[in-house]
Amino acid sequence: MFCYIHIPFCESKCKYCRFASLWSINKVLVNKYLSHLLYDIKNFKRPVLSSGLLNSVYFWWGTPSILEITQLAEILDNLRQKFWFEKNIEITLETTPKNITSENLIGWEKLWINRISMGIQTLNNTTLQEIKRDQKETILQGLEILKSGNIKNISVDFIIWLPYVAPWETLKDIKYILENYRFLTHISVYMLEDYYVENDADSSFEKITYPEGWKHLWLEEKDYQKEYEEIKNYLESQWFFRYELSNFAKTWYECKHNKSYWNHSENVWFWLGSHSYIWGKRYAYKDDFIGYYDKKFEYEEILSQDELFLEKIMFWLRTSWIEKNIYQKLNQAKIDDFIKSWLLEIRNETLMMSDKAISLIDKIILEII
Ligand SMILES: C[S@@+](CC[C@H](N)C(=O)[O-])C[C@H]1O[C@@H](n2cnc3c(N)ncnc32)[C@H](O)[C@@H]1O
Ligand code: SF4
């Protein structure tokens, strides 16, 4: 079983990010949110059949590293009182480069946080300024501090297709980082998500739309795919193996929470808008502060066999392959079309996606189901 803790506050809003997070770290707002979060943990009722044994705790979006060490400690203490922590539990904290200071690192180590995930995105300072992220110097300084610390499981994130980033520049950045910071154990390489135009009136969070001016700065999709393939080859040559569409890890360093999530393990999320999954039942809070503070469940549903099957297909295609007896039950005509266009392939009687499919995976899954 694994647990997510969401801290929906960021010092500033990165222009590309559509995760639900407030563009403020105002102490009053953060404290109010934390008091509700702690209340939820204390009052969490574990279903009788659930083991309550956690193998991973993941502090994530917006920016959990804005929390003081005492605040993180209080969350972990309360979790320990409610759940059992497995001996080798992985406790991950997502951080911006700026929040990596020697004092914070010592504090995180004392709390037994044993995995750090830092967003780099790119080393191009023009882009970093445009997307409102910490500059290259701050990124490298953060990595230097991590190098001298005791946390040995460190991941970094990159995004391909950001504005002003030239073809092959992301590959060059990744090479630079790996050559200079050999202690890294995990890399996520995301593709900038689709242009986002939806607006959800019910949410407390402003939904972002990429600036119009970005469009002509993007690479052509075919260039991007070639670069992604090269990045994958390079990472494999450095012993980082892909275990999911966008995630590469050295042996033994695959992120436990990623793997458990895609594998449909039980999970419990504490935050507004959370979607916990316990014994075939999914619970969701409303994606806004007022709904969350009123403890309003948006829905509580038992997943049907069809929904579980769809999610399994997604999991298999994103992480490995689909066995013949399963893919034969899917839409054969569509599968043949995707094979002809080199997006899917059959290897050893199993169906797999090709590297070219990285930007289209969700569309492909919906069509072959
Ligand atoms: C919650 S954020 C990271 C934690 C921390 N707040 C930070 O910014 O470093 C997780 C990662 O999602 C990725 N991400 C966010 N928005 C994205 C988008 N629109 N397209 C692709 N990747 C995105 C970024 O690589 C980011 O580092
Ligand atoms: S990328 Fe991270 S810091 Fe930037 S807005 Fe999103 S969650 Fe906040």
Tab-separated table of N, CA and C and ligand atoms in Angstrom, residues 10 14 16-19 60-64 94-97 117-119 121 133 157-159 190-193 210, ligand 1:
chain	number	residue	atom	x	y	z
A	10	CYS	N	2.864	26.577	-4.214
A	10	CYS	CA	4.158	26.796	-4.875
A	10	CYS	C	4.549	28.250	-4.706
A	14	CYS	N	4.813	27.888	-12.400
A	14	CYS	CA	5.549	27.674	-13.645
A	14	CYS	C	4.542	27.728	-14.800
A	16	TYR	N	4.120	26.269	-17.546
A	16	TYR	CA	3.646	25.071	-18.238
A	16	TYR	C	2.831	24.159	-17.322
A	17	CYS	N	2.823	24.442	-16.026
A	17	CYS	CA	2.343	23.429	-15.079
A	17	CYS	C	0.847	23.541	-14.843
A	18	ARG	N	0.170	22.428	-15.021
A	18	ARG	CA	-1.259	22.466	-14.778
A	18	ARG	C	-1.655	21.615	-13.576
A	19	PHE	N	-0.680	21.317	-12.754
A	19	PHE	CA	-1.046	20.635	-11.522
A	19	PHE	C	-1.789	21.616	-10.621
A	60	TRP	N	4.153	15.166	-2.796
A	60	TRP	CA	4.268	15.744	-4.144
A	60	TRP	C	3.409	16.962	-4.350
A	61	TRP	N	3.108	17.265	-5.609
A	61	TRP	CA	2.661	18.573	-6.040
A	61	TRP	C	1.647	19.221	-5.151
A	62	GLY	N	1.836	20.555	-5.299
A	62	GLY	CA	2.816	21.502	-5.812
A	62	GLY	C	4.233	21.292	-5.312
A	63	THR	N	4.598	21.970	-4.209
A	63	THR	CA	5.986	21.928	-3.798
A	63	THR	C	6.099	21.581	-2.310
A	64	PRO	N	6.178	20.298	-1.982
A	64	PRO	CA	6.244	19.926	-0.555
A	64	PRO	C	7.492	20.443	0.153
A	94	GLU	N	9.320	15.724	-3.290
A	94	GLU	CA	9.582	16.496	-4.510
A	94	GLU	C	10.031	17.890	-4.118
A	95	THR	N	10.992	18.404	-4.840
A	95	THR	CA	11.518	19.724	-4.487
A	95	THR	C	11.896	20.532	-5.712
A	96	THR	N	11.850	21.825	-5.541
A	96	THR	CA	12.413	22.705	-6.565
A	96	THR	C	13.905	22.839	-6.251
A	97	PRO	N	14.723	23.242	-7.233
A	97	PRO	CA	16.159	23.399	-6.965
A	97	PRO	C	16.431	24.363	-5.807
A	117	SER	N	13.214	14.057	-5.337
A	117	SER	CA	12.937	14.220	-6.757
A	117	SER	C	12.931	15.718	-7.067
A	118	MET	N	13.849	16.132	-7.928
A	118	MET	CA	13.987	17.561	-8.211
A	118	MET	C	13.633	17.869	-9.664
A	119	GLY	N	12.880	18.921	-9.873
A	119	GLY	CA	12.545	19.327	-11.239
A	119	GLY	C	13.664	20.158	-11.837
A	121	GLN	N	13.933	20.305	-15.678
A	121	GLN	CA	13.181	20.638	-16.915
A	121	GLN	C	14.121	20.964	-18.085
A	133	ARG	N	11.120	29.344	-13.863
A	133	ARG	CA	11.774	28.347	-13.011
A	133	ARG	C	13.119	28.868	-12.555
A	157	ASP	N	13.818	15.609	-13.064
A	157	ASP	CA	12.824	15.649	-14.145
A	157	ASP	C	13.286	16.570	-15.272
A	158	PHE	N	13.044	16.118	-16.495
A	158	PHE	CA	13.245	16.979	-17.664
A	158	PHE	C	11.940	17.025	-18.462
A	159	ILE	N	11.761	18.097	-19.207
A	159	ILE	CA	10.613	18.154	-20.132
A	159	ILE	C	11.150	18.444	-21.534
A	190	TYR	N	9.702	13.876	-19.478
A	190	TYR	CA	8.319	14.057	-19.902
A	190	TYR	C	8.285	14.850	-21.197
A	191	MET	N	7.203	14.632	-21.898
A	191	MET	CA	6.979	15.476	-23.058
A	191	MET	C	6.003	16.555	-22.611
A	192	LEU	N	6.210	17.771	-23.042
A	192	LEU	CA	5.281	18.827	-22.652
A	192	LEU	C	3.874	18.402	-23.054
A	193	GLU	N	2.953	18.428	-22.085
A	193	GLU	CA	1.605	17.947	-22.394
A	193	GLU	C	0.919	18.849	-23.412
A	210	TYR	N	-1.069	27.512	-22.443
A	210	TYR	CA	0.257	27.960	-22.845
A	210	TYR	C	0.153	29.248	-23.656
B	1	LIG	C1	4.782	18.326	-9.326
B	1	LIG	S1	6.006	18.669	-10.429
B	1	LIG	C2	7.590	18.679	-9.572
B	1	LIG	C3	7.828	19.098	-8.199
B	1	LIG	C4	8.260	20.504	-7.925
B	1	LIG	N1	7.070	21.249	-7.677
B	1	LIG	C5	9.067	21.151	-9.021
B	1	LIG	O1	8.486	21.950	-9.734
B	1	LIG	O2	10.253	20.876	-9.163
B	1	LIG	C6	6.334	17.134	-11.229
B	1	LIG	C7	6.885	17.205	-12.625
B	1	LIG	O3	5.859	17.165	-13.582
B	1	LIG	C8	6.356	17.646	-14.812
B	1	LIG	N2	5.335	18.513	-15.442
B	1	LIG	C9	4.587	19.470	-14.870
B	1	LIG	N3	3.771	20.051	-15.792
B	1	LIG	C10	4.016	19.449	-16.972
B	1	LIG	C11	3.522	19.612	-18.299
B	1	LIG	N4	2.604	20.533	-18.600
B	1	LIG	N5	4.002	18.800	-19.256
B	1	LIG	C12	4.944	17.868	-18.968
B	1	LIG	N6	5.457	17.669	-17.747
B	1	LIG	C13	5.010	18.451	-16.756
B	1	LIG	C14	7.605	18.450	-14.502
B	1	LIG	O4	8.735	17.762	-15.032
B	1	LIG	C15	7.645	18.459	-12.990
B	1	LIG	O5	8.956	18.440	-12.498
